[in-house]
XYZ file of C-alpha atoms in Angstrom:
332
model
C 0.000 0.000 0.000
C 1.268 3.468 -0.803
C 0.489 5.783 2.107
C -1.631 3.966 4.739
C -3.193 7.283 5.772
C -3.042 8.978 2.386
C -6.784 8.870 1.723
C -7.343 10.418 5.156
C -4.754 13.173 4.789
C -5.716 14.093 1.212
C -9.453 13.961 0.597
C -9.665 16.058 -2.569
C -8.761 15.266 -6.165
C -5.983 17.340 -7.679
C -5.663 17.524 -11.458
C -3.477 19.583 -13.784
C -5.019 22.866 -14.762
C -6.480 23.262 -18.211
C -5.010 25.951 -20.408
C -7.166 29.131 -20.483
C -9.997 28.877 -23.002
C -9.102 32.054 -24.967
C -5.542 30.761 -25.328
C -6.258 27.178 -26.308
C -8.829 28.197 -28.915
C -5.979 29.860 -30.803
C -4.101 26.604 -31.429
C -4.491 22.832 -31.643
C -2.307 21.850 -28.703
C -3.643 19.640 -25.939
C -6.115 21.223 -23.565
C -4.522 19.962 -20.365
C -1.107 20.766 -18.986
C 0.293 17.340 -18.117
C 2.703 17.847 -15.248
C 5.248 15.096 -14.718
C 8.107 14.444 -12.378
C 8.221 14.110 -8.619
C 5.583 16.776 -8.044
C 3.936 16.884 -4.612
C 0.410 16.801 -6.045
C 1.091 13.571 -7.957
C 2.636 11.936 -4.901
C -0.378 12.958 -2.811
C -2.861 11.609 -5.320
C -1.041 8.294 -5.765
C -0.916 8.039 -1.966
C -4.711 8.186 -1.777
C -4.892 4.690 -3.322
C -5.935 2.232 -0.608
C -4.591 -0.960 -2.262
C -8.003 -2.543 -1.668
C -8.244 -6.239 -0.952
C -10.514 -6.447 -3.986
C -9.393 -3.626 -6.325
C -12.548 -2.908 -8.308
C -10.542 -0.545 -10.508
C -9.148 -3.706 -12.148
C -12.693 -4.684 -13.074
C -13.489 -1.204 -14.355
C -10.395 -1.112 -16.592
C -10.935 -2.999 -19.871
C -7.189 -3.717 -19.955
C -6.965 -4.938 -16.380
C -4.295 -2.370 -15.513
C -2.458 -3.102 -12.254
C -3.511 0.246 -10.848
C -2.750 -0.122 -7.116
C 0.728 -1.443 -7.943
C 1.816 1.499 -10.051
C 0.112 3.957 -7.728
C 2.353 2.635 -4.961
C 5.452 2.907 -7.162
C 4.640 6.497 -8.145
C 4.194 7.397 -4.478
C 7.648 5.941 -3.825
C 9.169 7.751 -6.828
C 10.129 4.473 -8.531
C 9.381 5.548 -12.098
C 11.178 2.734 -13.915
C 9.285 0.090 -11.973
C 6.030 2.039 -12.436
C 6.267 2.101 -16.234
C 7.195 -1.588 -16.227
C 4.008 -2.440 -14.356
C 1.940 -0.141 -16.564
C 3.380 -1.607 -19.763
C 2.638 -5.110 -18.464
C -1.028 -4.621 -19.413
C -1.061 -1.527 -21.632
C 0.998 -1.061 -24.794
C 0.174 2.610 -25.206
C -0.704 4.366 -21.926
C -0.067 7.765 -23.517
C -3.147 7.096 -25.690
C -5.448 5.705 -23.001
C -4.194 8.198 -20.422
C -5.440 10.998 -22.659
C -8.609 9.786 -24.368
C -9.930 6.860 -22.315
C -13.195 7.725 -20.441
C -11.595 6.210 -17.299
C -14.204 3.689 -16.060
C -11.538 2.687 -13.531
C -12.201 5.891 -11.604
C -15.937 5.184 -11.409
C -14.977 1.786 -9.934
C -12.544 3.169 -7.347
C -13.549 1.991 -3.865
C -12.603 5.392 -2.456
C -15.602 6.670 -4.422
C -17.892 5.304 -1.712
C -17.552 8.514 0.262
C -14.752 10.533 -1.369
C -13.757 11.660 -4.848
C -11.934 8.700 -6.480
C -8.192 8.504 -7.061
C -6.992 10.428 -10.142
C -6.044 7.172 -11.874
C -6.107 8.467 -15.438
C -3.839 11.409 -14.696
C -1.369 9.234 -12.770
C -1.312 6.821 -15.715
C -0.438 9.461 -18.302
C 2.096 11.011 -15.931
C 3.908 7.662 -15.652
C 4.363 7.288 -19.402
C 5.189 10.959 -19.984
C 7.839 10.769 -17.270
C 9.135 7.484 -18.682
C 9.669 9.055 -22.111
C 11.278 12.087 -20.485
C 13.704 9.887 -18.526
C 14.538 7.621 -21.475
C 12.899 4.591 -19.894
C 10.988 3.471 -23.015
C 13.105 1.361 -25.361
C 12.469 -0.919 -28.343
C 11.887 -4.510 -27.219
C 13.561 -6.597 -29.905
C 12.705 -10.333 -29.898
C 15.452 -12.758 -28.945
C 14.730 -14.930 -31.964
C 12.494 -14.885 -35.023
C 9.908 -17.493 -35.918
C 9.018 -18.569 -39.434
C 5.516 -17.129 -39.151
C 4.275 -14.039 -40.957
C 1.251 -11.999 -39.926
C -0.648 -9.242 -41.726
C -2.462 -6.728 -39.521
C -5.143 -4.780 -41.361
C -5.756 -1.436 -39.674
C -3.362 0.718 -37.687
C -5.585 2.064 -34.935
C -4.792 1.306 -31.284
C -6.001 -2.303 -31.566
C -3.978 -3.003 -34.708
C -0.861 -1.358 -33.290
C -1.109 -3.281 -30.008
C -1.577 -6.585 -31.836
C 1.343 -5.830 -34.133
C 3.643 -4.904 -31.272
C 2.847 -8.032 -29.280
C 3.282 -10.343 -32.280
C 6.528 -8.666 -33.321
C 7.945 -9.045 -29.819
C 6.984 -12.741 -29.959
C 9.300 -13.065 -32.946
C 6.835 -13.126 -35.831
C 7.289 -11.046 -38.974
C 4.451 -8.510 -38.898
C 3.273 -6.088 -41.577
C 0.624 -3.479 -40.762
C -1.562 -2.285 -43.654
C -3.298 1.111 -43.477
C -5.565 2.650 -46.114
C -4.729 6.246 -45.112
C -1.453 8.007 -45.806
C -0.269 7.822 -42.189
C -0.338 5.295 -39.359
C -2.757 5.685 -36.454
C -6.289 5.038 -37.688
C -8.827 7.147 -35.816
C -6.066 8.221 -33.432
C -4.548 10.041 -36.407
C -7.555 11.250 -38.381
C -10.417 11.004 -35.893
C -9.285 12.322 -32.507
C -8.333 16.027 -32.735
C -4.892 17.181 -31.685
C -6.281 19.089 -28.715
C -7.078 15.690 -27.198
C -4.110 13.749 -28.595
C -1.156 15.421 -30.273
C 0.144 13.232 -33.079
C 3.748 13.301 -31.870
C 2.690 10.603 -29.395
C 1.729 8.322 -32.302
C 4.900 9.071 -34.259
C 7.068 8.233 -31.265
C 5.419 4.834 -30.840
C 5.606 4.029 -34.553
C 9.342 4.753 -34.453
C 9.698 2.388 -31.489
C 7.755 -0.342 -33.295
C 9.830 0.057 -36.459
C 12.977 -0.360 -34.363
C 11.466 -3.562 -32.951
C 10.900 -4.909 -36.463
C 7.273 -4.127 -37.288
C 6.757 -3.079 -40.896
C 4.183 -0.534 -42.017
C 2.467 -0.087 -45.379
C 0.278 2.998 -45.849
C -2.072 3.859 -48.689
C -3.107 0.208 -49.065
C -6.802 -0.660 -49.285
C -7.050 -4.341 -48.443
C -9.931 -5.925 -50.319
C -9.067 -4.045 -53.481
C -5.303 -4.238 -53.924
C -4.417 -6.676 -52.515
C -7.597 -8.713 -52.307
C -8.340 -10.646 -49.145
C -7.503 -13.906 -50.907
C -4.170 -12.518 -52.063
C -3.345 -11.310 -48.572
C -4.267 -14.656 -47.032
C -2.076 -16.454 -49.556
C 0.940 -14.276 -48.722
C 0.749 -14.507 -44.918
C 0.381 -17.312 -42.407
C -2.232 -15.334 -40.488
C -4.303 -12.189 -40.956
C -5.569 -10.000 -38.116
C -8.470 -7.706 -39.005
C -8.372 -4.579 -36.826
C -10.349 -2.139 -38.940
C -12.414 0.597 -37.353
C -16.090 1.414 -37.690
C -15.658 4.078 -40.346
C -19.087 3.832 -41.964
C -21.301 6.628 -40.586
C -24.787 6.073 -39.236
C -27.332 7.855 -41.399
C -30.458 9.504 -40.013
C -33.699 8.871 -41.892
C -35.085 12.336 -41.394
C -36.347 15.058 -43.678
C -33.539 17.271 -44.941
C -30.766 14.712 -44.391
C -29.493 15.198 -47.968
C -29.468 18.995 -47.889
C -26.180 20.844 -48.529
C -24.206 21.517 -45.369
C -25.280 18.315 -43.586
C -22.072 16.305 -43.183
C -20.855 13.280 -41.289
C -18.650 13.916 -38.270
C -15.750 11.705 -39.307
C -15.495 13.351 -42.728
C -15.348 16.728 -41.036
C -12.869 15.668 -38.342
C -10.517 13.739 -40.632
C -10.240 16.719 -42.975
C -9.467 19.035 -40.080
C -6.809 16.693 -38.684
C -5.171 16.441 -42.098
C -4.994 20.226 -42.424
C -3.613 20.589 -38.900
C -0.922 18.080 -39.891
C 0.079 20.362 -42.756
C -1.676 18.572 -45.598
C -3.795 20.251 -48.251
C -7.437 19.175 -48.438
C -9.385 20.243 -51.497
C -12.834 21.672 -50.719
C -12.315 21.274 -46.984
C -15.473 21.399 -44.872
C -14.879 24.177 -42.360
C -16.976 25.902 -39.707
C -15.409 29.328 -40.184
C -18.031 32.109 -39.801
C -20.871 29.566 -39.772
C -23.666 28.710 -37.347
C -23.015 25.067 -36.525
C -25.408 22.456 -35.133
C -23.951 19.212 -33.799
C -26.322 16.254 -33.479
C -25.003 13.976 -30.760
C -23.474 14.791 -27.395
C -20.864 12.042 -27.061
C -17.104 12.077 -27.560
C -17.373 12.589 -31.313
C -19.764 15.468 -30.782
C -17.367 17.112 -28.338
C -14.549 16.643 -30.868
C -16.645 18.468 -33.449
C -17.411 21.195 -30.905
C -13.763 21.892 -30.140
C -12.857 21.759 -33.824
C -15.629 24.154 -34.880
C -14.668 26.664 -32.189
C -11.029 26.568 -33.234
C -12.024 27.078 -36.865
C -13.842 30.276 -35.896
C -17.493 29.243 -35.996
C -19.952 32.069 -35.382
C -21.999 29.859 -33.052
C -22.130 26.197 -32.060
C -25.200 24.383 -30.720
C -25.206 20.745 -29.597
C -28.404 18.698 -29.746
C -28.478 15.445 -27.755
C -31.303 12.950 -27.348
C -30.572 12.199 -23.691
C -30.719 14.227 -20.530
C -27.676 16.198 -19.452
C -25.671 13.912 -17.150
C -24.825 15.143 -13.657
C -21.355 16.473 -12.919
C -21.057 14.295 -9.789
C -22.248 10.749 -9.094
C -26.036 10.941 -8.565
C -27.558 9.771 -5.303
C -29.501 6.975 -7.008
C -26.284 5.452 -8.413
C -24.098 4.786 -5.354
C -20.788 2.966 -5.652
C -20.157 0.525 -7.283
C -22.971 1.092 -9.812
């Protein structure tokens, strides 16, 4: 256990401050200032972890991250051991630590009567500090097998699969239809949530480990699926859900009604320095966003940064509460 009395001494959550709104609307940098290093606030927050006999945060995390273990190591300032434990279950904590909705925090036992541990922020601080200290290295396999694997799709699932198989000694080739690796991390999630340097750094690590990447390849056309299957011993399909959901409502086909991913991918390409012909932009327009989820919020931030005259979000559900409602006590 980190600090046996930590959750009693420190009862409040402490998170990095967000950059001022007028400032961050002028650029595409990340919204939050991620502080790393042996900062007192991070030590205090990691010390609030109670190392529960049954750590429900494990259940809440889809990856099964060993959260109490690396909380303890952060509290002790053992950064190399902390990133080792984090990498044991998570290939890319700099991705999840920024854009994961953090169900682990809703599962934190401390949430019974206190604000939960700042698990997500501690996670991203571990990997940011590990990169800063040079603790992340290519993991080259000791020996190579005779097996070849094609991974179709270079989003987080495809990249994680490719990295694990490469480290097992297989020869892995990742195929991506876009002109850059990353899938929706690259052309879906805006830079103000995930700057693309984080993707580039991981791709460089994976290339050093032996993973091969092929961009601009539409599997199913050239090569066909049969051709791909004939060339490789195994094929992993890790494609995203890129087909938009269409609404059967009057006016759906009118000019100016666009799908979110088309809009976001064009914006991300332009931010990356590419030229997009006939780019859909919100500049000087009154924008309506249908849908209040993560994609809707991505469109909101993008439209504001493009200089929209106004932005209105329409959602079918009720506005969720800021804090856990009384009728949903822990661990619901």
